[in-house]
Amino acid sequence: MSTDSLTAGKSTRRRSSRAAKPDPQSPGNTPRRRKGLSERNRPLWMLIPGGLLMVIIIVVPLLLGVFMSGLDLDQYSLRQWVSAPFIGVQNFVEALTASPLLHAIWLSVSYSLLAMVVTIPLGIAGAVATQNAFKGRAVIRSIFLIPYVLPSFVVATVWRTMFQPGSVIDSALHSVGIDPGLWLNGPQSYWTLILVQIWASWPFVYLLALSGLQSVDHEVHEASALDGALWWNKLRYVVFPYLKGPLALAFLIGMLHHINNFTLPFVLFGVPAPSDVELLPILTYVTSFQSFRFGLSAAMAFISLILIAIPLFVYLRAVKLDDAETPGGKK
């Protein structure tokens, strides 16, 4: 073999080896890089607009209210409210000792509890009555939802008109020999508020109870029917276990809504409201915009926030523990 042939073979092998070796600079052979923090956390970017909105609407007013609760802020120092005298926790002490705040808290909690005690059986009864199909069920369900879809100020205005002296309710009671007295003033105003609140809020319990009944398996109903279970035993041992979660949620949301309800008592009784229905939102409004004690009203609002947070925390804790005890829940 000639020297020229050997030289040509070596050069050919060198070119082929260089061609087989990947070029690290070529774009097709760039090594795959690990995802960086920005790419891995890309879903978190979508939370930024909602987070900013929550900060502006919730966090900033909350911090501002906490700051105002430590100031002696009234109509005289409102113009330069940032430089108002700082008095620490004196507003909280005055709210708990020298103002009717504790009475307002008792009224709010007691009226909310009584309203829920009545609305829960009404909601369950309405859900059981309209669960099975029958002619005209859609119409009945629509009628049941009328109090729920009406705005609160409309409900309060209608009932205020009906409870006026000499109105339709007084005329109906007088026709059967009953003297009803004053509905919108005096001790009877407390029961008037409970009555109107029950009428306005029971469809909410009805909806949640109806959703719970829809989750009951038909085979369970058939098995209880074959076993000859009575209607009460069927409700107690078959239906009610499925309603425990929806009714607990309805009770919590209903209580929080009633305690925070401002529109219904404000329109129904006006301001200043009778002392028997001076609920926590009404007292805070009167203290702020009629007495012009803005620092004191901020302290009342912060106390009401704590009052609302307690049952909410208890419920969320109970739900978390219940989820942890389920077979698929996290320990």
GROMACS .gro file of C-alpha atoms in nm:
model
  331
    1MET     CA    1   0.000   0.000   0.000
    2SER     CA    2   0.139   0.337  -0.087
    3THR     CA    3   0.221   0.617   0.151
    4ASP     CA    4  -0.035   0.843  -0.017
    5SER     CA    5  -0.309   0.587   0.048
    6LEU     CA    6  -0.225   0.562   0.420
    7THR     CA    7  -0.220   0.939   0.458
    8ALA     CA    8  -0.555   0.973   0.287
    9GLY     CA    9  -0.710   0.704   0.512
   10LYS     CA   10  -0.590   0.875   0.833
   11SER     CA   11  -0.724   1.212   0.723
   12THR     CA   12  -1.058   1.054   0.635
   13ARG     CA   13  -1.086   0.894   0.981
   14ARG     CA   14  -1.001   1.226   1.148
   15ARG     CA   15  -1.278   1.405   0.955
   16SER     CA   16  -1.530   1.135   1.035
   17SER     CA   17  -1.442   1.144   1.407
   18ARG     CA   18  -1.477   1.523   1.412
   19ALA     CA   19  -1.812   1.495   1.236
   20ALA     CA   20  -1.935   1.235   1.486
   21LYS     CA   21  -1.834   1.447   1.786
   22PRO     CA   22  -2.118   1.686   1.877
   23ASP     CA   23  -2.052   2.053   1.866
   24PRO     CA   24  -2.138   2.207   2.203
   25GLN     CA   25  -2.203   2.541   2.036
   26SER     CA   26  -2.468   2.415   1.794
   27PRO     CA   27  -2.829   2.510   1.896
   28GLY     CA   28  -2.960   2.157   1.841
   29ASN     CA   29  -2.709   2.006   2.080
   30THR     CA   30  -2.749   2.252   2.365
   31PRO     CA   31  -2.772   2.054   2.694
   32ARG     CA   32  -3.113   2.062   2.868
   33ARG     CA   33  -3.107   2.308   3.153
   34ARG     CA   34  -3.296   2.272   3.479
   35LYS     CA   35  -3.604   2.477   3.518
   36GLY     CA   36  -3.531   2.791   3.707
   37LEU     CA   37  -3.727   2.937   3.995
   38SER     CA   38  -3.913   3.176   3.764
   39GLU     CA   39  -4.040   2.899   3.541
   40ARG     CA   40  -4.125   2.663   3.825
   41ASN     CA   41  -4.319   2.931   4.011
   42ARG     CA   42  -4.498   3.061   3.705
   43PRO     CA   43  -4.846   2.965   3.840
   44LEU     CA   44  -4.780   3.189   4.138
   45TRP     CA   45  -4.753   3.487   3.908
   46MET     CA   46  -5.122   3.457   3.833
   47LEU     CA   47  -5.199   3.516   4.200
   48ILE     CA   48  -5.038   3.860   4.197
   49PRO     CA   49  -5.342   4.058   4.062
   50GLY     CA   50  -5.582   3.893   4.307
   51GLY     CA   51  -5.333   3.929   4.590
   52LEU     CA   52  -5.286   4.300   4.523
   53LEU     CA   53  -5.662   4.347   4.511
   54MET     CA   54  -5.704   4.168   4.845
   55VAL     CA   55  -5.430   4.382   5.000
   56ILE     CA   56  -5.595   4.703   4.880
   57ILE     CA   57  -5.952   4.606   4.970
   58ILE     CA   58  -5.900   4.399   5.288
   59VAL     CA   59  -5.556   4.433   5.442
   60VAL     CA   60  -5.511   4.811   5.406
   61PRO     CA   61  -5.856   4.903   5.552
   62LEU     CA   62  -5.801   4.652   5.833
   63LEU     CA   63  -5.467   4.802   5.928
   64LEU     CA   64  -5.615   5.150   5.895
   65GLY     CA   65  -5.900   5.055   6.129
   66VAL     CA   66  -5.657   4.912   6.385
   67PHE     CA   67  -5.457   5.235   6.368
   68MET     CA   68  -5.772   5.447   6.410
   69SER     CA   69  -5.880   5.241   6.713
   70GLY     CA   70  -5.580   5.375   6.901
   71LEU     CA   71  -5.658   5.741   6.831
   72ASP     CA   72  -5.886   5.989   7.003
   73LEU     CA   73  -6.054   6.057   6.671
   74ASP     CA   74  -6.375   6.260   6.663
   75GLN     CA   75  -6.530   6.544   6.464
   76TYR     CA   76  -6.274   6.791   6.606
   77SER     CA   77  -5.960   6.594   6.514
   78LEU     CA   78  -6.092   6.439   6.191
   79ARG     CA   79  -5.938   6.704   5.964
   80GLN     CA   80  -5.586   6.616   6.084
   81TRP     CA   81  -5.665   6.259   6.183
   82VAL     CA   82  -5.308   6.138   6.134
   83SER     CA   83  -5.194   6.375   6.410
   84ALA     CA   84  -5.487   6.293   6.641
   85PRO     CA   85  -5.391   6.211   7.002
   86PHE     CA   86  -5.283   5.850   7.048
   87ILE     CA   87  -5.458   5.695   7.348
   88GLY     CA   88  -5.362   5.329   7.313
   89VAL     CA   89  -5.627   5.081   7.428
   90GLN     CA   90  -5.854   5.337   7.595
   91ASN     CA   91  -6.111   5.305   7.317
   92PHE     CA   92  -6.129   4.930   7.372
   93VAL     CA   93  -6.167   4.980   7.749
   94GLU     CA   94  -6.442   5.237   7.696
   95ALA     CA   95  -6.617   5.013   7.442
   96LEU     CA   96  -6.625   4.719   7.685
   97THR     CA   97  -6.706   4.912   8.004
   98ALA     CA   98  -6.879   5.245   7.933
   99SER     CA   99  -7.071   5.174   7.612
  100PRO     CA  100  -7.361   4.940   7.530
  101LEU     CA  101  -7.128   4.716   7.327
  102LEU     CA  102  -7.172   4.405   7.543
  103HIS     CA  103  -7.549   4.445   7.527
  104ALA     CA  104  -7.529   4.479   7.148
  105ILE     CA  105  -7.314   4.165   7.126
  106TRP     CA  106  -7.565   3.974   7.337
  107LEU     CA  107  -7.854   4.092   7.120
  108SER     CA  108  -7.670   4.002   6.797
  109VAL     CA  109  -7.567   3.655   6.911
  110SER     CA  110  -7.900   3.567   7.075
  111TYR     CA  111  -8.116   3.683   6.784
  112SER     CA  112  -7.890   3.505   6.535
  113LEU     CA  113  -7.902   3.183   6.737
  114LEU     CA  114  -8.280   3.190   6.775
  115ALA     CA  115  -8.326   3.260   6.405
  116MET     CA  116  -8.103   2.968   6.308
  117VAL     CA  117  -8.275   2.732   6.554
  118VAL     CA  118  -8.601   2.794   6.366
  119THR     CA  119  -8.468   2.817   6.010
  120ILE     CA  120  -8.282   2.484   6.019
  121PRO     CA  121  -8.596   2.272   6.082
  122LEU     CA  122  -8.786   2.480   5.827
  123GLY     CA  123  -8.514   2.431   5.567
  124ILE     CA  124  -8.499   2.056   5.629
  125ALA     CA  125  -8.878   2.025   5.608
  126GLY     CA  126  -8.887   2.219   5.281
  127ALA     CA  127  -8.607   2.010   5.133
  128VAL     CA  128  -8.770   1.680   5.232
  129ALA     CA  129  -9.108   1.796   5.098
  130THR     CA  130  -8.968   1.889   4.756
  131GLN     CA  131  -8.704   1.620   4.714
  132ASN     CA  132  -8.915   1.367   4.524
  133ALA     CA  133  -9.066   1.454   4.189
  134PHE     CA  134  -9.432   1.556   4.176
  135LYS     CA  135  -9.648   1.774   3.958
  136GLY     CA  136  -9.575   2.142   4.022
  137ARG     CA  137  -9.249   2.081   4.211
  138ALA     CA  138  -9.062   2.343   4.009
  139VAL     CA  139  -9.324   2.606   4.096
  140ILE     CA  140  -9.307   2.521   4.466
  141ARG     CA  141  -8.929   2.539   4.467
  142SER     CA  142  -8.941   2.877   4.295
  143ILE     CA  143  -9.187   3.009   4.554
  144PHE     CA  144  -8.963   2.886   4.835
  145LEU     CA  145  -8.671   3.089   4.693
  146ILE     CA  146  -8.855   3.421   4.674
  147PRO     CA  147  -8.739   3.548   5.018
  148TYR     CA  148  -8.382   3.454   4.935
  149VAL     CA  149  -8.358   3.632   4.600
  150LEU     CA  150  -8.516   3.957   4.721
  151PRO     CA  151  -8.270   4.226   4.836
  152SER     CA  152  -8.258   4.287   5.210
  153PHE     CA  153  -8.378   4.647   5.184
  154VAL     CA  154  -8.683   4.533   4.985
  155VAL     CA  155  -8.766   4.268   5.246
  156ALA     CA  156  -8.724   4.518   5.529
  157THR     CA  157  -8.934   4.784   5.352
  158VAL     CA  158  -9.220   4.543   5.284
  159TRP     CA  159  -9.226   4.411   5.640
  160ARG     CA  160  -9.195   4.763   5.784
  161THR     CA  161  -9.505   4.863   5.589
  162MET     CA  162  -9.691   4.553   5.707
  163PHE     CA  163  -9.599   4.613   6.072
  164GLN     CA  164  -9.710   4.976   6.082
  165PRO     CA  165  -9.995   5.050   6.328
  166GLY     CA  166 -10.328   4.987   6.161
  167SER     CA  167 -10.173   4.798   5.869
  168VAL     CA  168 -10.270   4.460   5.729
  169ILE     CA  169 -10.119   4.256   6.015
  170ASP     CA  170 -10.284   4.467   6.286
  171SER     CA  171 -10.616   4.453   6.102
  172ALA     CA  172 -10.598   4.074   6.073
  173LEU     CA  173 -10.516   4.032   6.442
  174HIS     CA  174 -10.784   4.278   6.551
  175SER     CA  175 -11.041   4.081   6.351
  176VAL     CA  176 -10.981   3.780   6.576
  177GLY     CA  177 -10.974   3.986   6.896
  178ILE     CA  178 -10.596   4.018   6.946
  179ASP     CA  179 -10.431   4.349   7.032
  180PRO     CA  180 -10.078   4.314   6.887
  181GLY     CA  181  -9.932   4.637   7.029
  182LEU     CA  182  -9.629   4.803   6.871
  183TRP     CA  183  -9.423   4.587   6.640
  184LEU     CA  184  -9.143   4.831   6.561
  185ASN     CA  185  -9.079   4.977   6.907
  186GLY     CA  186  -9.039   4.845   7.256
  187PRO     CA  187  -8.955   4.487   7.363
  188GLN     CA  188  -9.168   4.342   7.085
  189SER     CA  189  -8.931   4.481   6.823
  190TYR     CA  190  -8.678   4.209   6.915
  191TRP     CA  191  -8.922   3.933   6.818
  192THR     CA  192  -9.022   4.126   6.508
  193LEU     CA  193  -8.661   4.124   6.394
  194ILE     CA  194  -8.634   3.748   6.456
  195LEU     CA  195  -8.956   3.684   6.263
  196VAL     CA  196  -8.843   3.885   5.960
  197GLN     CA  197  -8.496   3.729   5.969
  198ILE     CA  198  -8.644   3.378   5.973
  199TRP     CA  199  -8.862   3.456   5.672
  200ALA     CA  200  -8.569   3.604   5.481
  201SER     CA  201  -8.303   3.341   5.556
  202TRP     CA  202  -8.471   3.001   5.573
  203PRO     CA  203  -8.443   2.940   5.193
  204PHE     CA  204  -8.064   2.941   5.230
  205VAL     CA  205  -8.085   2.647   5.470
  206TYR     CA  206  -8.338   2.489   5.235
  207LEU     CA  207  -8.092   2.502   4.943
  208LEU     CA  208  -7.806   2.346   5.139
  209ALA     CA  209  -8.032   2.078   5.285
  210LEU     CA  210  -8.167   2.000   4.939
  211SER     CA  211  -7.814   1.963   4.803
  212GLY     CA  212  -7.735   1.723   5.088
  213LEU     CA  213  -8.044   1.516   5.014
  214GLN     CA  214  -7.943   1.486   4.650
  215SER     CA  215  -7.624   1.311   4.761
  216VAL     CA  216  -7.812   1.030   4.937
  217ASP     CA  217  -7.775   0.708   4.738
  218HIS     CA  218  -8.102   0.565   4.605
  219GLU     CA  219  -7.990   0.218   4.711
  220VAL     CA  220  -7.988   0.335   5.072
  221HIS     CA  221  -8.349   0.449   5.040
  222GLU     CA  222  -8.445   0.118   4.883
  223ALA     CA  223  -8.268  -0.082   5.152
  224SER     CA  224  -8.438   0.110   5.432
  225ALA     CA  225  -8.775   0.066   5.261
  226LEU     CA  226  -8.719  -0.309   5.229
  227ASP     CA  227  -8.624  -0.328   5.596
  228GLY     CA  228  -8.954  -0.162   5.685
  229ALA     CA  229  -8.800   0.146   5.847
  230LEU     CA  230  -9.046   0.408   5.968
  231TRP     CA  231  -9.022   0.761   5.829
  232TRP     CA  232  -8.870   0.899   6.150
  233ASN     CA  233  -8.607   0.625   6.168
  234LYS     CA  234  -8.534   0.677   5.800
  235LEU     CA  235  -8.481   1.047   5.855
  236ARG     CA  236  -8.272   0.994   6.166
  237TYR     CA  237  -8.043   0.712   6.053
  238VAL     CA  238  -8.041   0.749   5.674
  239VAL     CA  239  -8.102   1.112   5.578
  240PHE     CA  240  -7.960   1.315   5.868
  241PRO     CA  241  -7.605   1.168   5.848
  242TYR     CA  242  -7.582   1.303   5.492
  243LEU     CA  243  -7.704   1.646   5.609
  244LYS     CA  244  -7.455   1.691   5.891
  245GLY     CA  245  -7.196   1.871   5.676
  246PRO     CA  246  -7.432   2.099   5.480
  247LEU     CA  247  -7.627   2.194   5.795
  248ALA     CA  248  -7.309   2.274   5.987
  249LEU     CA  249  -7.201   2.501   5.703
  250ALA     CA  250  -7.547   2.659   5.687
  251PHE     CA  251  -7.543   2.722   6.063
  252LEU     CA  252  -7.202   2.889   6.053
  253ILE     CA  253  -7.273   3.107   5.748
  254GLY     CA  254  -7.618   3.196   5.880
  255MET     CA  255  -7.483   3.300   6.220
  256LEU     CA  256  -7.209   3.514   6.068
  257HIS     CA  257  -7.455   3.673   5.825
  258HIS     CA  258  -7.708   3.755   6.097
  259ILE     CA  259  -7.446   3.904   6.329
  260ASN     CA  260  -7.316   4.123   6.046
  261ASN     CA  261  -7.657   4.207   5.903
  262PHE     CA  262  -7.690   4.584   5.890
  263THR     CA  263  -7.940   4.649   5.612
  264LEU     CA  264  -8.236   4.457   5.757
  265PRO     CA  265  -8.250   4.621   6.105
  266PHE     CA  266  -8.143   4.959   5.965
  267VAL     CA  267  -8.433   4.978   5.718
  268LEU     CA  268  -8.682   4.796   5.941
  269PHE     CA  269  -8.640   5.011   6.254
  270GLY     CA  270  -8.449   5.318   6.138
  271VAL     CA  271  -8.178   5.504   6.328
  272PRO     CA  272  -8.161   5.548   6.618
  273ALA     CA  273  -8.305   5.199   6.661
  274PRO     CA  274  -8.489   5.091   6.977
  275SER     CA  275  -8.255   4.969   7.249
  276ASP     CA  276  -8.401   4.619   7.214
  277VAL     CA  277  -8.270   4.589   6.858
  278GLU     CA  278  -7.953   4.799   6.878
  279LEU     CA  279  -7.737   4.530   6.727
  280LEU     CA  280  -7.361   4.541   6.686
  281PRO     CA  281  -7.357   4.686   6.330
  282ILE     CA  282  -7.620   4.944   6.423
  283LEU     CA  283  -7.428   5.051   6.735
  284THR     CA  284  -7.105   5.085   6.538
  285TYR     CA  285  -7.281   5.295   6.273
  286VAL     CA  286  -7.445   5.523   6.532
  287THR     CA  287  -7.119   5.567   6.723
  288SER     CA  288  -6.934   5.660   6.407
  289PHE     CA  289  -7.177   5.870   6.204
  290GLN     CA  290  -7.408   6.017   6.468
  291SER     CA  291  -7.183   6.052   6.773
  292PHE     CA  292  -6.876   6.107   6.550
  293ARG     CA  293  -6.656   5.892   6.777
  294PHE     CA  294  -6.457   5.737   6.495
  295GLY     CA  295  -6.183   5.593   6.713
  296LEU     CA  296  -6.436   5.430   6.945
  297SER     CA  297  -6.632   5.288   6.653
  298ALA     CA  298  -6.311   5.148   6.502
  299ALA     CA  299  -6.245   4.967   6.831
  300MET     CA  300  -6.601   4.828   6.824
  301ALA     CA  301  -6.553   4.710   6.468
  302PHE     CA  302  -6.227   4.535   6.560
  303ILE     CA  303  -6.397   4.360   6.853
  304SER     CA  304  -6.676   4.245   6.623
  305LEU     CA  305  -6.413   4.110   6.383
  306ILE     CA  306  -6.265   3.899   6.663
  307LEU     CA  307  -6.614   3.783   6.759
  308ILE     CA  308  -6.677   3.664   6.403
  309ALA     CA  309  -6.334   3.502   6.366
  310ILE     CA  310  -6.382   3.270   6.666
  311PRO     CA  311  -6.663   3.048   6.527
  312LEU     CA  312  -6.504   3.059   6.182
  313PHE     CA  313  -6.175   2.929   6.324
  314VAL     CA  314  -6.355   2.657   6.520
  315TYR     CA  315  -6.539   2.542   6.207
  316LEU     CA  316  -6.228   2.538   5.990
  317ARG     CA  317  -6.042   2.347   6.260
  318ALA     CA  318  -6.322   2.093   6.284
  319VAL     CA  319  -6.328   2.047   5.907
  320LYS     CA  320  -5.952   1.997   5.904
  321LEU     CA  321  -5.967   1.734   6.179
  322ASP     CA  322  -6.254   1.557   6.008
  323ASP     CA  323  -6.060   1.547   5.682
  324ALA     CA  324  -5.754   1.409   5.861
  325GLU     CA  325  -5.957   1.126   6.011
  326THR     CA  326  -6.089   1.009   5.673
  327PRO     CA  327  -5.897   0.725   5.503
  328GLY     CA  328  -5.780   0.948   5.220
  329GLY     CA  329  -5.711   1.253   5.433
  330LYS     CA  330  -5.368   1.382   5.524
  331LYS     CA  331  -5.247   1.309   5.873
   0.00000   0.00000   0.00000
